[in-house]
Amino acid sequence: MASIGLKLDAGYLKPAAPQTEILQYQQSITAAHDQLFSGAGLGADFRGWLNPDVLAPKSLLTEIQTTARELQERSDALVVIGIGGSYLGARAVIEALARDDGKPVYFAGHNISADFHSRLMRQLAGKRVAVNVISKSGTTTEPAIAFRIFQELVEKNAGAAEAAKLIVATTDAHKGALLKLATDRGYKRFVVPDDVGGRYSVLSPVGLLPIAYGGVDISALVSGAATCAEACASTDLQKNPAYFYAAARNTLYDKGYNVEVLSHFEPRLHYVAEWWKQLYGESEGKDHKALFPASIDLTADLHSMGQYMQQGRRFLTETFVIVEEGEPELVVPETQENLDGLNYLAGRSLSEVNHEAYRATALAHWEGGVPNSTVLLKRLDARHLGALLYFFERACAVSGYLRRLNPFDQPGVEAYKNHMFALLGKPGFEEKTAEIRRKVESSGVESSIIFG
C-alpha cells in the first residue's frame, strides 16, 4: 500500500508467527474474502461500509460540509450525543486531526454520569451550543437521556425556533422515536445507513458531520479510505497487508496469544485506539473466542504497563501504529550545566527521539517474548487516517470470518440493557423486575462483606 502511505512491518512476528505459517491461512483468507463480497457470510446485511465512495458520495459530502458550515456560523461549540460507534469514530478523527483554532466538539451520551454532564454544561455556559444527536432508534438509554438535557439547554438559551436550526439528528430513514421528534421539530436530518453497523459507521454521516464541524477535510478522509479499499482488492496475502494482518493475528491466537495490544507514540491517537478496541471487541468477542483488544499510550505507559509488557504473562501480541513523517520540528535545547545529561540530544528533533523510542520498545518487547508488528503511516492527515480506518475495518471483517463468527452483530450487549431496564422499572419489564432485583440482592457485589 505504498501509494497511499500505509505499510505493515511484520519482522518481529517471528519466531512465534513466521511468514510460512501465516501464509498457510491463504485458502481461508480467500474464502473469507469471497464470503464478504458475495454476501454469503454471516451478517451480510451490514456490508455497506465496504465501498467508501458509495457510502459517502460527493453529493452527500457536499451536503454534510454545507450543514457543518451553517452550524459553525450559528454556534460556538458542537455537542455530539451518541454512544459506541455513534461517537467513537468521530472522536478518533477529531482528536487526531482537528485544528487548534477550530471550534470545539464535545461528546455526551456515552455515559450516565451526573458529574460528567454537569461539568460539560458548566463548560458550555455562555456559549452558543449546537447539537448533533446520533441514534438509529432514539431510545438508547444513555444518549436519549443526554439529548433530553442538551435539547432543553439549547431551547432555553436560543428559543425553540432557533434551536430547530441548531439541532441535527442522524437517525433511521424510516422509523423510530428520534425520526418522529426530528420531523415534528423541523430538525435537519441525516440517515444512519441500514446496512452499516455503528462501529463501521465513521465514514457515513454518523461520523462525517461532527468531523466536518471539527474542521477536518472529510473528502480527503473518504478518499483515503476508498484508495485503501482499492488496494485491498487482492486476496494474495503477500500483496494485501490488511489480510496479512488478519491472518497473522489469527495465527498467533491459534498459538495461545489471547490479547492484542494496540500501541502508539502519539497522544492524539488515543481515541483511534479506543475506536479500534470497540471495532475488534464487539466484532469478534463471541462464542468465547477471539483475541481481547487492549491498548496503551506510549511512552507514558512504558512507565506503568511497561513492566507487564516486558515480563508479565506471555499471552500478549502487540500492534504498533507509527507516524513516519510530517510532525512539528521541535528540537531539544542545549543547556550549559547539562545536569540531566541530555546534551547528547541537543539539536535533535523530538520526532526523531520519539521514533527511536518506538524502535527500542518494539525490539525490547520482542526480546521479552511479545511478537509484534507495525502499521506505518507516512503522515497523520485526513487521507492517511482514512486509509488506516478502512485497513482495520477490512481486516476485522475478514478476521471474524476466519473465526466463523458474525463480525457485524453484538448480541451480548443486550444483557446489561435488559437487566438495567428491569431494575429501573421500564414499562414492559415488570415481570423481570422482581426477578432481577432478587438476583442482585442474593449474589454478587451487593451480598459481599462491606466494611465501613
PDB file of C-alpha atoms in Angstrom, residues 95-234:
ATOM      1  CA  GLU A  95      -8.821  14.218  18.388  1.00  0.00           C
ATOM      2  CA  ALA A  96      -6.210  13.185  15.820  1.00  0.00           C
ATOM      3  CA  LEU A  97      -6.685  15.925  13.228  1.00  0.00           C
ATOM      4  CA  ALA A  98      -8.773  18.897  14.390  1.00  0.00           C
ATOM      5  CA  ARG A  99      -7.000  22.255  14.246  1.00  0.00           C
ATOM      6  CA  ASP A 100      -6.307  24.207  17.418  1.00  0.00           C
ATOM      7  CA  ASP A 101      -8.101  27.246  16.005  1.00  0.00           C
ATOM      8  CA  GLY A 102     -11.254  25.333  15.090  1.00  0.00           C
ATOM      9  CA  LYS A 103     -14.499  25.365  17.002  1.00  0.00           C
ATOM     10  CA  PRO A 104     -14.583  22.728  19.756  1.00  0.00           C
ATOM     11  CA  VAL A 105     -16.534  19.485  19.575  1.00  0.00           C
ATOM     12  CA  TYR A 106     -17.696  17.913  22.830  1.00  0.00           C
ATOM     13  CA  PHE A 107     -19.157  14.457  23.365  1.00  0.00           C
ATOM     14  CA  ALA A 108     -22.004  13.368  25.621  1.00  0.00           C
ATOM     15  CA  GLY A 109     -24.374  10.458  25.983  1.00  0.00           C
ATOM     16  CA  HIS A 110     -21.667   7.794  26.205  1.00  0.00           C
ATOM     17  CA  ASN A 111     -22.103   7.534  29.975  1.00  0.00           C
ATOM     18  CA  ILE A 112     -24.765   8.285  32.604  1.00  0.00           C
ATOM     19  CA  SER A 113     -22.512  10.231  34.958  1.00  0.00           C
ATOM     20  CA  ALA A 114     -24.203  13.203  36.599  1.00  0.00           C
ATOM     21  CA  ASP A 115     -20.796  14.755  37.292  1.00  0.00           C
ATOM     22  CA  PHE A 116     -19.669  14.424  33.664  1.00  0.00           C
ATOM     23  CA  HIS A 117     -22.767  16.018  32.209  1.00  0.00           C
ATOM     24  CA  SER A 118     -22.890  18.739  34.877  1.00  0.00           C
ATOM     25  CA  ARG A 119     -19.266  19.674  34.202  1.00  0.00           C
ATOM     26  CA  LEU A 120     -19.927  19.774  30.470  1.00  0.00           C
ATOM     27  CA  MET A 121     -22.904  22.082  30.961  1.00  0.00           C
ATOM     28  CA  ARG A 122     -20.718  24.406  33.039  1.00  0.00           C
ATOM     29  CA  GLN A 123     -18.077  24.397  30.301  1.00  0.00           C
ATOM     30  CA  LEU A 124     -20.720  25.428  27.795  1.00  0.00           C
ATOM     31  CA  ALA A 125     -22.168  28.233  29.910  1.00  0.00           C
ATOM     32  CA  GLY A 126     -22.422  31.428  27.876  1.00  0.00           C
ATOM     33  CA  LYS A 127     -21.696  29.649  24.588  1.00  0.00           C
ATOM     34  CA  ARG A 128     -23.968  29.201  21.592  1.00  0.00           C
ATOM     35  CA  VAL A 129     -24.362  25.436  21.510  1.00  0.00           C
ATOM     36  CA  ALA A 130     -25.253  23.217  18.557  1.00  0.00           C
ATOM     37  CA  VAL A 131     -26.178  19.557  18.978  1.00  0.00           C
ATOM     38  CA  ASN A 132     -25.812  16.518  16.724  1.00  0.00           C
ATOM     39  CA  VAL A 133     -27.777  13.654  18.244  1.00  0.00           C
ATOM     40  CA  ILE A 134     -26.954  10.268  16.731  1.00  0.00           C
ATOM     41  CA  SER A 135     -29.203   7.282  17.355  1.00  0.00           C
ATOM     42  CA  LYS A 136     -30.914   4.882  14.989  1.00  0.00           C
ATOM     43  CA  SER A 137     -33.886   4.428  17.301  1.00  0.00           C
ATOM     44  CA  GLY A 138     -33.736   7.431  19.593  1.00  0.00           C
ATOM     45  CA  THR A 139     -34.443   5.210  22.591  1.00  0.00           C
ATOM     46  CA  THR A 140     -30.957   4.022  23.594  1.00  0.00           C
ATOM     47  CA  THR A 141     -30.823   4.977  27.260  1.00  0.00           C
ATOM     48  CA  GLU A 142     -27.518   6.845  27.573  1.00  0.00           C
ATOM     49  CA  PRO A 143     -27.801   9.146  24.526  1.00  0.00           C
ATOM     50  CA  ALA A 144     -31.557   9.599  24.971  1.00  0.00           C
ATOM     51  CA  ILE A 145     -31.025  10.942  28.495  1.00  0.00           C
ATOM     52  CA  ALA A 146     -28.232  13.252  27.308  1.00  0.00           C
ATOM     53  CA  PHE A 147     -30.341  14.529  24.432  1.00  0.00           C
ATOM     54  CA  ARG A 148     -33.143  15.472  26.806  1.00  0.00           C
ATOM     55  CA  ILE A 149     -30.626  17.505  28.815  1.00  0.00           C
ATOM     56  CA  PHE A 150     -28.995  19.305  25.893  1.00  0.00           C
ATOM     57  CA  GLN A 151     -32.161  19.783  23.886  1.00  0.00           C
ATOM     58  CA  GLU A 152     -33.552  21.606  26.901  1.00  0.00           C
ATOM     59  CA  LEU A 153     -30.335  23.627  27.210  1.00  0.00           C
ATOM     60  CA  VAL A 154     -30.373  24.748  23.563  1.00  0.00           C
ATOM     61  CA  GLU A 155     -34.073  25.604  23.612  1.00  0.00           C
ATOM     62  CA  LYS A 156     -33.696  27.554  26.854  1.00  0.00           C
ATOM     63  CA  ASN A 157     -30.730  29.559  25.563  1.00  0.00           C
ATOM     64  CA  ALA A 158     -31.787  30.092  21.946  1.00  0.00           C
ATOM     65  CA  GLY A 159     -35.549  29.643  21.898  1.00  0.00           C
ATOM     66  CA  ALA A 160     -37.473  26.896  20.141  1.00  0.00           C
ATOM     67  CA  ALA A 161     -37.288  28.437  16.649  1.00  0.00           C
ATOM     68  CA  GLU A 162     -33.504  28.956  16.686  1.00  0.00           C
ATOM     69  CA  ALA A 163     -32.993  25.584  18.415  1.00  0.00           C
ATOM     70  CA  ALA A 164     -34.503  23.891  15.380  1.00  0.00           C
ATOM     71  CA  LYS A 165     -31.600  25.324  13.355  1.00  0.00           C
ATOM     72  CA  LEU A 166     -29.006  24.272  15.938  1.00  0.00           C
ATOM     73  CA  ILE A 167     -30.006  20.630  16.367  1.00  0.00           C
ATOM     74  CA  VAL A 168     -29.255  17.980  13.753  1.00  0.00           C
ATOM     75  CA  ALA A 169     -30.498  14.402  14.064  1.00  0.00           C
ATOM     76  CA  THR A 170     -28.643  11.490  12.490  1.00  0.00           C
ATOM     77  CA  THR A 171     -31.098   8.616  12.654  1.00  0.00           C
ATOM     78  CA  ASP A 172     -33.093   5.961  10.814  1.00  0.00           C
ATOM     79  CA  ALA A 173     -34.551   6.913   7.452  1.00  0.00           C
ATOM     80  CA  HIS A 174     -37.984   5.388   8.024  1.00  0.00           C
ATOM     81  CA  LYS A 175     -38.826   4.808  11.676  1.00  0.00           C
ATOM     82  CA  GLY A 176     -38.024   5.474  15.305  1.00  0.00           C
ATOM     83  CA  ALA A 177     -38.623   7.943  18.106  1.00  0.00           C
ATOM     84  CA  LEU A 178     -35.814  10.276  17.054  1.00  0.00           C
ATOM     85  CA  LEU A 179     -37.043  10.419  13.459  1.00  0.00           C
ATOM     86  CA  LYS A 180     -40.520  11.410  14.649  1.00  0.00           C
ATOM     87  CA  LEU A 181     -39.158  14.054  17.001  1.00  0.00           C
ATOM     88  CA  ALA A 182     -36.841  15.483  14.345  1.00  0.00           C
ATOM     89  CA  THR A 183     -39.680  15.618  11.839  1.00  0.00           C
ATOM     90  CA  ASP A 184     -42.055  17.255  14.323  1.00  0.00           C
ATOM     91  CA  ARG A 185     -39.478  19.855  15.421  1.00  0.00           C
ATOM     92  CA  GLY A 186     -38.076  20.545  11.961  1.00  0.00           C
ATOM     93  CA  TYR A 187     -34.511  19.420  12.692  1.00  0.00           C
ATOM     94  CA  LYS A 188     -32.090  18.862   9.836  1.00  0.00           C
ATOM     95  CA  ARG A 189     -31.686  15.095   9.382  1.00  0.00           C
ATOM     96  CA  PHE A 190     -29.043  12.715   8.125  1.00  0.00           C
ATOM     97  CA  VAL A 191     -29.504   8.979   7.751  1.00  0.00           C
ATOM     98  CA  VAL A 192     -27.847   6.163   9.661  1.00  0.00           C
ATOM     99  CA  PRO A 193     -27.468   3.637   6.830  1.00  0.00           C
ATOM    100  CA  ASP A 194     -29.468   0.443   7.326  1.00  0.00           C
ATOM    101  CA  ASP A 195     -26.569  -1.669   6.068  1.00  0.00           C
ATOM    102  CA  VAL A 196     -23.819  -0.215   8.284  1.00  0.00           C
ATOM    103  CA  GLY A 197     -23.352  -1.103  11.947  1.00  0.00           C
ATOM    104  CA  GLY A 198     -22.266   1.572  14.401  1.00  0.00           C
ATOM    105  CA  ARG A 199     -18.640   0.536  14.737  1.00  0.00           C
ATOM    106  CA  TYR A 200     -18.214   0.611  10.927  1.00  0.00           C
ATOM    107  CA  SER A 201     -20.039   3.940  10.517  1.00  0.00           C
ATOM    108  CA  VAL A 202     -17.286   6.557  10.868  1.00  0.00           C
ATOM    109  CA  LEU A 203     -17.231   7.217   7.097  1.00  0.00           C
ATOM    110  CA  SER A 204     -21.009   7.718   6.972  1.00  0.00           C
ATOM    111  CA  PRO A 205     -22.985  10.772   8.172  1.00  0.00           C
ATOM    112  CA  VAL A 206     -22.691   9.296  11.680  1.00  0.00           C
ATOM    113  CA  GLY A 207     -19.045  10.318  11.817  1.00  0.00           C
ATOM    114  CA  LEU A 208     -18.661  12.770   8.963  1.00  0.00           C
ATOM    115  CA  LEU A 209     -20.870  15.617  10.225  1.00  0.00           C
ATOM    116  CA  PRO A 210     -19.053  16.039  13.574  1.00  0.00           C
ATOM    117  CA  ILE A 211     -15.719  15.571  11.801  1.00  0.00           C
ATOM    118  CA  ALA A 212     -16.560  18.285   9.276  1.00  0.00           C
ATOM    119  CA  TYR A 213     -17.654  20.661  12.078  1.00  0.00           C
ATOM    120  CA  GLY A 214     -14.283  19.998  13.710  1.00  0.00           C
ATOM    121  CA  GLY A 215     -12.565  21.356  10.609  1.00  0.00           C
ATOM    122  CA  VAL A 216     -11.265  18.088   9.141  1.00  0.00           C
ATOM    123  CA  ASP A 217     -11.310  17.537   5.368  1.00  0.00           C
ATOM    124  CA  ILE A 218     -13.928  14.780   5.068  1.00  0.00           C
ATOM    125  CA  SER A 219     -13.417  14.464   1.297  1.00  0.00           C
ATOM    126  CA  ALA A 220      -9.771  13.555   1.876  1.00  0.00           C
ATOM    127  CA  LEU A 221     -10.754  11.176   4.682  1.00  0.00           C
ATOM    128  CA  VAL A 222     -13.167   9.270   2.438  1.00  0.00           C
ATOM    129  CA  SER A 223     -10.742   9.399  -0.490  1.00  0.00           C
ATOM    130  CA  GLY A 224      -8.018   7.775   1.611  1.00  0.00           C
ATOM    131  CA  ALA A 225     -10.408   5.028   2.663  1.00  0.00           C
ATOM    132  CA  ALA A 226     -11.525   4.455  -0.928  1.00  0.00           C
ATOM    133  CA  THR A 227      -7.928   4.188  -2.112  1.00  0.00           C
ATOM    134  CA  CYS A 228      -7.248   1.667   0.650  1.00  0.00           C
ATOM    135  CA  ALA A 229     -10.313  -0.317  -0.456  1.00  0.00           C
ATOM    136  CA  GLU A 230      -8.890  -0.491  -3.974  1.00  0.00           C
ATOM    137  CA  ALA A 231      -5.528  -1.608  -2.616  1.00  0.00           C
ATOM    138  CA  CYS A 232      -7.265  -4.387  -0.670  1.00  0.00           C
ATOM    139  CA  ALA A 233      -8.742  -5.934  -3.824  1.00  0.00           C
ATOM    140  CA  SER A 234      -6.183  -8.739  -3.993  1.00  0.00           C
TER     141      SER A 234
END
